[in-house]
């Protein structure tokens, strides 16, 4: 009687390339490296201050001195960029968000300190008003609660210019106002900051996955929601149009946020553009895996590695993630 193998006579046996660690390494199509990651840092006032964020286990708000040390540790392990997000004291939050362009504000001082201590590290600063407004929106609101586009852009320009003057490498407008990339680019160039790049949040969805991040910033909406400026999760053609417009307006890099539920958007954008693509593995994506890990249902580090690998496989060149330290030891 003929054996199964002799009867099948398979011309190709793909399992041959999976026989050992060495073979799997040789044929691996996608690799994660530390330089793929952007590490977020949450900032608070004070000295030697560390505040755990309950909804994001393992992530803390840090005073500038500790943020500098954390950035240095990450850089030593191969991380090339950090993104800064401030927790602004309540008394500094106003309807107009004026603290956003204070030259001695929390983010401005952090940029100076990190750049002076670690000049080779890329510093990215978020450009949006929500940490600074008393109502919690990313832009200025009129008396009816409508978020005003052009008036908000004037504020974003001041904010971007302030961070550029303090030494930031990339400004990252995350507000989703129409036309803000061109406006920021024009003013930066006019003021001699043509070397400062723009990482545009080009495709930012009105997602339900941002809750822990808002906890981290202490940001709460006093009215309405963000659906008039952040994108409808149902739309992908609109996402490609948003990204194309930002590229035309002068964005150096394009971001999709969130990441793992929008891999199709990343993949389609990769086919459309030659610009570098960033993806934001957001707070809710992080918190869900950590919650399951704490219950003993999943190994968070393995889940994070697989998730980030999938984001890169979809076409992202860089990933902003809270999980960087979880996966650095797995590379």
GROMACS .gro file of C-alpha atoms in nm:
model
  331
    1UNK     CA    1   0.000   0.000   0.000
    2UNK     CA    2   0.134   0.340  -0.096
    3UNK     CA    3   0.210   0.586   0.184
    4UNK     CA    4   0.022   0.912   0.213
    5UNK     CA    5   0.334   1.110   0.125
    6UNK     CA    6   0.402   0.909  -0.190
    7UNK     CA    7   0.043   0.942  -0.304
    8UNK     CA    8   0.033   1.319  -0.248
    9UNK     CA    9   0.368   1.393  -0.411
   10UNK     CA   10   0.344   1.758  -0.309
   11UNK     CA   11   0.563   1.976  -0.536
   12UNK     CA   12   0.589   2.247  -0.269
   13UNK     CA   13   0.601   2.196   0.107
   14UNK     CA   14   0.584   2.539   0.267
   15UNK     CA   15   0.644   2.391   0.611
   16UNK     CA   16   1.007   2.330   0.515
   17UNK     CA   17   1.070   2.701   0.572
   18UNK     CA   18   0.921   2.682   0.924
   19UNK     CA   19   1.133   2.397   1.058
   20UNK     CA   20   1.360   2.599   1.288
   21UNK     CA   21   1.413   2.939   1.442
   22UNK     CA   22   1.694   2.999   1.195
   23UNK     CA   23   1.480   2.922   0.890
   24UNK     CA   24   1.186   3.124   1.016
   25UNK     CA   25   1.419   3.418   1.072
   26UNK     CA   26   1.559   3.392   0.721
   27UNK     CA   27   1.218   3.413   0.553
   28UNK     CA   28   1.048   3.658   0.789
   29UNK     CA   29   0.888   3.938   0.588
   30UNK     CA   30   0.824   4.197   0.860
   31UNK     CA   31   1.050   4.289   1.151
   32UNK     CA   32   0.992   4.514   1.450
   33UNK     CA   33   1.283   4.723   1.570
   34UNK     CA   34   1.308   4.979   1.852
   35UNK     CA   35   1.343   5.257   1.596
   36UNK     CA   36   0.991   5.179   1.474
   37UNK     CA   37   0.840   5.316   1.795
   38UNK     CA   38   0.746   5.659   1.922
   39UNK     CA   39   0.705   5.657   2.300
   40UNK     CA   40   0.443   5.889   2.453
   41UNK     CA   41   0.530   6.077   2.772
   42UNK     CA   42   0.266   6.238   2.994
   43UNK     CA   43   0.392   6.547   3.176
   44UNK     CA   44   0.297   6.703   3.511
   45UNK     CA   45   0.429   6.997   3.707
   46UNK     CA   46   0.666   6.960   4.000
   47UNK     CA   47   0.988   6.776   4.068
   48UNK     CA   48   1.040   6.405   4.124
   49UNK     CA   49   0.668   6.352   4.068
   50UNK     CA   50   0.520   6.028   3.936
   51UNK     CA   51   0.143   5.971   3.915
   52UNK     CA   52   0.012   5.631   3.801
   53UNK     CA   53  -0.274   5.642   3.550
   54UNK     CA   54  -0.534   5.395   3.675
   55UNK     CA   55  -0.686   5.321   3.334
   56UNK     CA   56  -0.342   5.265   3.177
   57UNK     CA   57  -0.155   5.021   3.404
   58UNK     CA   58   0.220   5.073   3.388
   59UNK     CA   59   0.195   5.427   3.247
   60UNK     CA   60   0.260   5.729   3.469
   61UNK     CA   61   0.244   6.104   3.447
   62UNK     CA   62   0.597   6.234   3.504
   63UNK     CA   63   0.745   6.564   3.612
   64UNK     CA   64   0.996   6.702   3.365
   65UNK     CA   65   1.302   6.574   3.553
   66UNK     CA   66   1.168   6.218   3.554
   67UNK     CA   67   1.048   6.250   3.194
   68UNK     CA   68   1.403   6.339   3.091
   69UNK     CA   69   1.535   6.029   3.267
   70UNK     CA   70   1.269   5.809   3.112
   71UNK     CA   71   1.341   5.949   2.767
   72UNK     CA   72   1.713   5.881   2.817
   73UNK     CA   73   1.646   5.520   2.920
   74UNK     CA   74   1.425   5.463   2.618
   75UNK     CA   75   1.679   5.622   2.385
   76UNK     CA   76   1.953   5.397   2.521
   77UNK     CA   77   1.733   5.099   2.429
   78UNK     CA   78   1.692   5.218   2.072
   79UNK     CA   79   1.381   5.439   2.082
   80UNK     CA   80   1.444   5.738   1.857
   81UNK     CA   81   1.142   5.958   1.931
   82UNK     CA   82   0.911   6.063   2.214
   83UNK     CA   83   0.577   6.244   2.196
   84UNK     CA   84   0.484   6.487   2.473
   85UNK     CA   85   0.138   6.529   2.626
   86UNK     CA   86   0.083   6.770   2.919
   87UNK     CA   87  -0.152   6.742   3.214
   88UNK     CA   88  -0.248   7.107   3.254
   89UNK     CA   89  -0.360   7.235   3.593
   90UNK     CA   90  -0.730   7.325   3.605
   91UNK     CA   91  -0.675   7.690   3.687
   92UNK     CA   92  -0.475   7.729   3.363
   93UNK     CA   93  -0.753   7.594   3.140
   94UNK     CA   94  -0.961   7.861   2.971
   95UNK     CA   95  -1.220   7.872   2.689
   96UNK     CA   96  -0.948   8.012   2.461
   97UNK     CA   97  -0.672   7.772   2.564
   98UNK     CA   98  -0.413   8.051   2.591
   99UNK     CA   99  -0.176   7.838   2.800
  100UNK     CA  100  -0.108   7.633   2.486
  101UNK     CA  101   0.145   7.888   2.357
  102UNK     CA  102   0.293   7.999   2.688
  103UNK     CA  103   0.671   8.004   2.622
  104UNK     CA  104   0.726   7.881   2.977
  105UNK     CA  105   0.443   7.629   2.977
  106UNK     CA  106   0.490   7.267   3.074
  107UNK     CA  107   0.547   7.129   2.725
  108UNK     CA  108   0.776   7.413   2.621
  109UNK     CA  109   0.998   7.359   2.925
  110UNK     CA  110   1.001   6.983   2.869
  111UNK     CA  111   1.112   7.031   2.509
  112UNK     CA  112   1.401   7.250   2.621
  113UNK     CA  113   1.512   7.012   2.896
  114UNK     CA  114   1.494   6.696   2.687
  115UNK     CA  115   1.663   6.853   2.387
  116UNK     CA  116   1.944   6.993   2.602
  117UNK     CA  117   2.001   6.659   2.777
  118UNK     CA  118   1.942   6.422   2.482
  119UNK     CA  119   2.004   6.623   2.165
  120UNK     CA  120   1.994   6.313   1.941
  121UNK     CA  121   1.639   6.223   2.046
  122UNK     CA  122   1.352   6.333   1.820
  123UNK     CA  123   1.091   6.531   2.015
  124UNK     CA  124   0.733   6.543   1.890
  125UNK     CA  125   0.481   6.787   2.038
  126UNK     CA  126   0.105   6.747   2.006
  127UNK     CA  127  -0.071   7.048   1.854
  128UNK     CA  128  -0.431   7.065   1.978
  129UNK     CA  129  -0.616   7.272   2.235
  130UNK     CA  130  -0.798   7.002   2.432
  131UNK     CA  131  -0.547   6.984   2.721
  132UNK     CA  132  -0.575   7.362   2.758
  133UNK     CA  133  -0.944   7.439   2.710
  134UNK     CA  134  -1.185   7.445   3.001
  135UNK     CA  135  -1.451   7.278   2.782
  136UNK     CA  136  -1.225   6.995   2.666
  137UNK     CA  137  -1.259   7.040   2.291
  138UNK     CA  138  -0.968   7.052   2.046
  139UNK     CA  139  -1.070   7.396   1.921
  140UNK     CA  140  -1.241   7.721   2.010
  141UNK     CA  141  -1.617   7.710   2.055
  142UNK     CA  142  -1.872   7.980   1.976
  143UNK     CA  143  -2.175   8.065   2.192
  144UNK     CA  144  -2.374   7.779   2.035
  145UNK     CA  145  -2.104   7.519   2.106
  146UNK     CA  146  -1.987   7.496   1.745
  147UNK     CA  147  -1.614   7.432   1.711
  148UNK     CA  148  -1.476   7.713   1.496
  149UNK     CA  149  -1.227   7.609   1.231
  150UNK     CA  150  -1.032   7.917   1.121
  151UNK     CA  151  -1.025   8.083   1.463
  152UNK     CA  152  -0.882   7.759   1.605
  153UNK     CA  153  -0.610   7.751   1.338
  154UNK     CA  154  -0.483   8.090   1.459
  155UNK     CA  155  -0.429   7.932   1.802
  156UNK     CA  156  -0.263   7.622   1.658
  157UNK     CA  157  -0.018   7.840   1.467
  158UNK     CA  158   0.084   8.017   1.789
  159UNK     CA  159   0.122   7.683   1.962
  160UNK     CA  160   0.336   7.530   1.685
  161UNK     CA  161   0.553   7.840   1.665
  162UNK     CA  162   0.610   7.840   2.041
  163UNK     CA  163   0.724   7.477   2.037
  164UNK     CA  164   0.945   7.539   1.735
  165UNK     CA  165   1.115   7.826   1.916
  166UNK     CA  166   1.186   7.590   2.207
  167UNK     CA  167   1.358   7.330   1.987
  168UNK     CA  168   1.094   7.074   1.890
  169UNK     CA  169   1.172   6.846   1.595
  170UNK     CA  170   0.817   6.767   1.482
  171UNK     CA  171   0.487   6.936   1.551
  172UNK     CA  172   0.189   6.701   1.535
  173UNK     CA  173  -0.145   6.875   1.474
  174UNK     CA  174  -0.407   6.633   1.608
  175UNK     CA  175  -0.708   6.866   1.601
  176UNK     CA  176  -0.849   6.776   1.255
  177UNK     CA  177  -0.928   7.136   1.159
  178UNK     CA  178  -0.942   7.191   0.783
  179UNK     CA  179  -0.638   7.367   0.637
  180UNK     CA  180  -0.425   7.374   0.951
  181UNK     CA  181  -0.126   7.193   0.796
  182UNK     CA  182  -0.077   7.458   0.526
  183UNK     CA  183  -0.124   7.740   0.777
  184UNK     CA  184   0.129   7.595   1.022
  185UNK     CA  185   0.380   7.518   0.745
  186UNK     CA  186   0.360   7.869   0.604
  187UNK     CA  187   0.417   8.039   0.938
  188UNK     CA  188   0.698   7.805   1.043
  189UNK     CA  189   0.877   7.878   0.717
  190UNK     CA  190   0.818   8.252   0.740
  191UNK     CA  191   0.964   8.256   1.091
  192UNK     CA  192   1.277   8.062   0.998
  193UNK     CA  193   1.171   7.721   1.125
  194UNK     CA  194   1.175   7.540   0.794
  195UNK     CA  195   1.364   7.251   0.958
  196UNK     CA  196   1.073   7.174   1.192
  197UNK     CA  197   0.865   6.894   1.042
  198UNK     CA  198   0.492   6.829   1.053
  199UNK     CA  199   0.358   6.489   1.154
  200UNK     CA  200  -0.007   6.539   1.067
  201UNK     CA  201  -0.284   6.344   1.235
  202UNK     CA  202  -0.435   6.315   0.890
  203UNK     CA  203  -0.682   6.036   0.963
  204UNK     CA  204  -0.811   6.066   1.318
  205UNK     CA  205  -1.135   5.885   1.382
  206UNK     CA  206  -1.399   5.972   1.641
  207UNK     CA  207  -1.314   5.650   1.822
  208UNK     CA  208  -1.441   5.501   2.147
  209UNK     CA  209  -1.083   5.398   2.229
  210UNK     CA  210  -0.955   5.732   2.362
  211UNK     CA  211  -1.101   5.719   2.714
  212UNK     CA  212  -0.783   5.627   2.905
  213UNK     CA  213  -0.589   5.899   2.722
  214UNK     CA  214  -0.842   6.159   2.834
  215UNK     CA  215  -0.803   6.026   3.188
  216UNK     CA  216  -0.429   6.078   3.154
  217UNK     CA  217  -0.479   6.441   3.051
  218UNK     CA  218  -0.770   6.501   3.290
  219UNK     CA  219  -0.968   6.619   2.987
  220UNK     CA  220  -1.348   6.610   2.998
  221UNK     CA  221  -1.601   6.745   2.752
  222UNK     CA  222  -1.841   7.001   2.897
  223UNK     CA  223  -2.075   6.969   2.598
  224UNK     CA  224  -2.124   6.774   2.278
  225UNK     CA  225  -1.878   6.535   2.123
  226UNK     CA  226  -1.591   6.550   1.872
  227UNK     CA  227  -1.776   6.404   1.574
  228UNK     CA  228  -1.794   6.733   1.383
  229UNK     CA  229  -1.416   6.735   1.341
  230UNK     CA  230  -1.289   6.380   1.402
  231UNK     CA  231  -1.378   6.129   1.131
  232UNK     CA  232  -1.664   5.882   1.106
  233UNK     CA  233  -1.521   5.530   1.167
  234UNK     CA  234  -1.732   5.405   0.874
  235UNK     CA  235  -1.534   5.602   0.613
  236UNK     CA  236  -1.218   5.511   0.426
  237UNK     CA  237  -1.242   5.712   0.102
  238UNK     CA  238  -1.271   6.024   0.313
  239UNK     CA  239  -0.960   5.915   0.503
  240UNK     CA  240  -0.761   5.893   0.181
  241UNK     CA  241  -0.883   6.239   0.080
  242UNK     CA  242  -0.787   6.385   0.419
  243UNK     CA  243  -0.439   6.237   0.388
  244UNK     CA  244  -0.397   6.358   0.029
  245UNK     CA  245  -0.493   6.712   0.131
  246UNK     CA  246  -0.247   6.711   0.423
  247UNK     CA  247   0.028   6.588   0.193
  248UNK     CA  248  -0.053   6.863  -0.056
  249UNK     CA  249  -0.048   7.122   0.223
  250UNK     CA  250   0.302   7.024   0.330
  251UNK     CA  251   0.279   6.741   0.584
  252UNK     CA  252   0.607   6.550   0.610
  253UNK     CA  253   0.444   6.243   0.766
  254UNK     CA  254   0.085   6.119   0.780
  255UNK     CA  255  -0.081   5.949   1.077
  256UNK     CA  256  -0.373   5.709   1.112
  257UNK     CA  257  -0.539   5.693   1.455
  258UNK     CA  258  -0.639   5.445   1.600
  259UNK     CA  259  -0.426   5.171   1.449
  260UNK     CA  260  -0.527   4.809   1.499
  261UNK     CA  261  -0.897   4.852   1.411
  262UNK     CA  262  -0.802   5.053   1.101
  263UNK     CA  263  -0.539   4.834   0.936
  264UNK     CA  264  -0.734   4.851   0.609
  265UNK     CA  265  -0.699   5.230   0.614
  266UNK     CA  266  -0.325   5.206   0.673
  267UNK     CA  267  -0.288   4.955   0.389
  268UNK     CA  268  -0.488   5.166   0.144
  269UNK     CA  269  -0.299   5.481   0.241
  270UNK     CA  270   0.030   5.294   0.188
  271UNK     CA  271  -0.076   5.231  -0.171
  272UNK     CA  272  -0.166   5.597  -0.221
  273UNK     CA  273   0.136   5.781  -0.079
  274UNK     CA  274   0.513   5.774  -0.063
  275UNK     CA  275   0.510   5.984   0.254
  276UNK     CA  276   0.607   5.806   0.578
  277UNK     CA  277   0.301   5.672   0.759
  278UNK     CA  278   0.264   5.676   1.135
  279UNK     CA  279   0.000   5.478   1.323
  280UNK     CA  280  -0.119   5.551   1.675
  281UNK     CA  281  -0.172   5.239   1.886
  282UNK     CA  282  -0.402   5.424   2.123
  283UNK     CA  283  -0.476   5.414   2.494
  284UNK     CA  284  -0.786   5.197   2.466
  285UNK     CA  285  -0.599   4.937   2.262
  286UNK     CA  286  -0.332   4.933   2.532
  287UNK     CA  287  -0.577   4.926   2.823
  288UNK     CA  288  -0.780   4.634   2.687
  289UNK     CA  289  -0.475   4.410   2.658
  290UNK     CA  290  -0.349   4.512   3.003
  291UNK     CA  291  -0.689   4.444   3.160
  292UNK     CA  292  -0.699   4.095   3.007
  293UNK     CA  293  -0.340   4.039   3.121
  294UNK     CA  294  -0.427   4.132   3.478
  295UNK     CA  295  -0.712   3.880   3.469
  296UNK     CA  296  -0.473   3.610   3.351
  297UNK     CA  297  -0.650   3.570   3.017
  298UNK     CA  298  -0.372   3.695   2.787
  299UNK     CA  299   0.000   3.761   2.789
  300UNK     CA  300   0.002   4.137   2.723
  301UNK     CA  301   0.359   4.150   2.593
  302UNK     CA  302   0.291   3.879   2.333
  303UNK     CA  303  -0.036   4.044   2.233
  304UNK     CA  304   0.137   4.380   2.197
  305UNK     CA  305   0.415   4.230   1.985
  306UNK     CA  306   0.164   4.064   1.752
  307UNK     CA  307  -0.048   4.379   1.732
  308UNK     CA  308   0.245   4.608   1.654
  309UNK     CA  309   0.377   4.359   1.399
  310UNK     CA  310   0.037   4.365   1.229
  311UNK     CA  311   0.034   4.745   1.224
  312UNK     CA  312   0.375   4.753   1.060
  313UNK     CA  313   0.280   4.474   0.819
  314UNK     CA  314  -0.019   4.683   0.708
  315UNK     CA  315   0.220   4.958   0.596
  316UNK     CA  316   0.306   5.181   0.891
  317UNK     CA  317   0.663   5.309   0.905
  318UNK     CA  318   0.641   5.413   1.269
  319UNK     CA  319   0.406   5.337   1.557
  320UNK     CA  320   0.320   5.563   1.847
  321UNK     CA  321   0.254   5.315   2.128
  322UNK     CA  322   0.235   5.286   2.507
  323UNK     CA  323   0.352   4.927   2.474
  324UNK     CA  324   0.707   4.994   2.352
  325UNK     CA  325   0.874   4.879   2.673
  326UNK     CA  326   0.667   4.560   2.672
  327UNK     CA  327   0.810   4.449   2.339
  328UNK     CA  328   1.165   4.585   2.349
  329UNK     CA  329   1.282   4.275   2.535
  330UNK     CA  330   1.129   4.049   2.270
  331UNK     CA  331   1.341   4.179   1.982
   0.00000   0.00000   0.00000
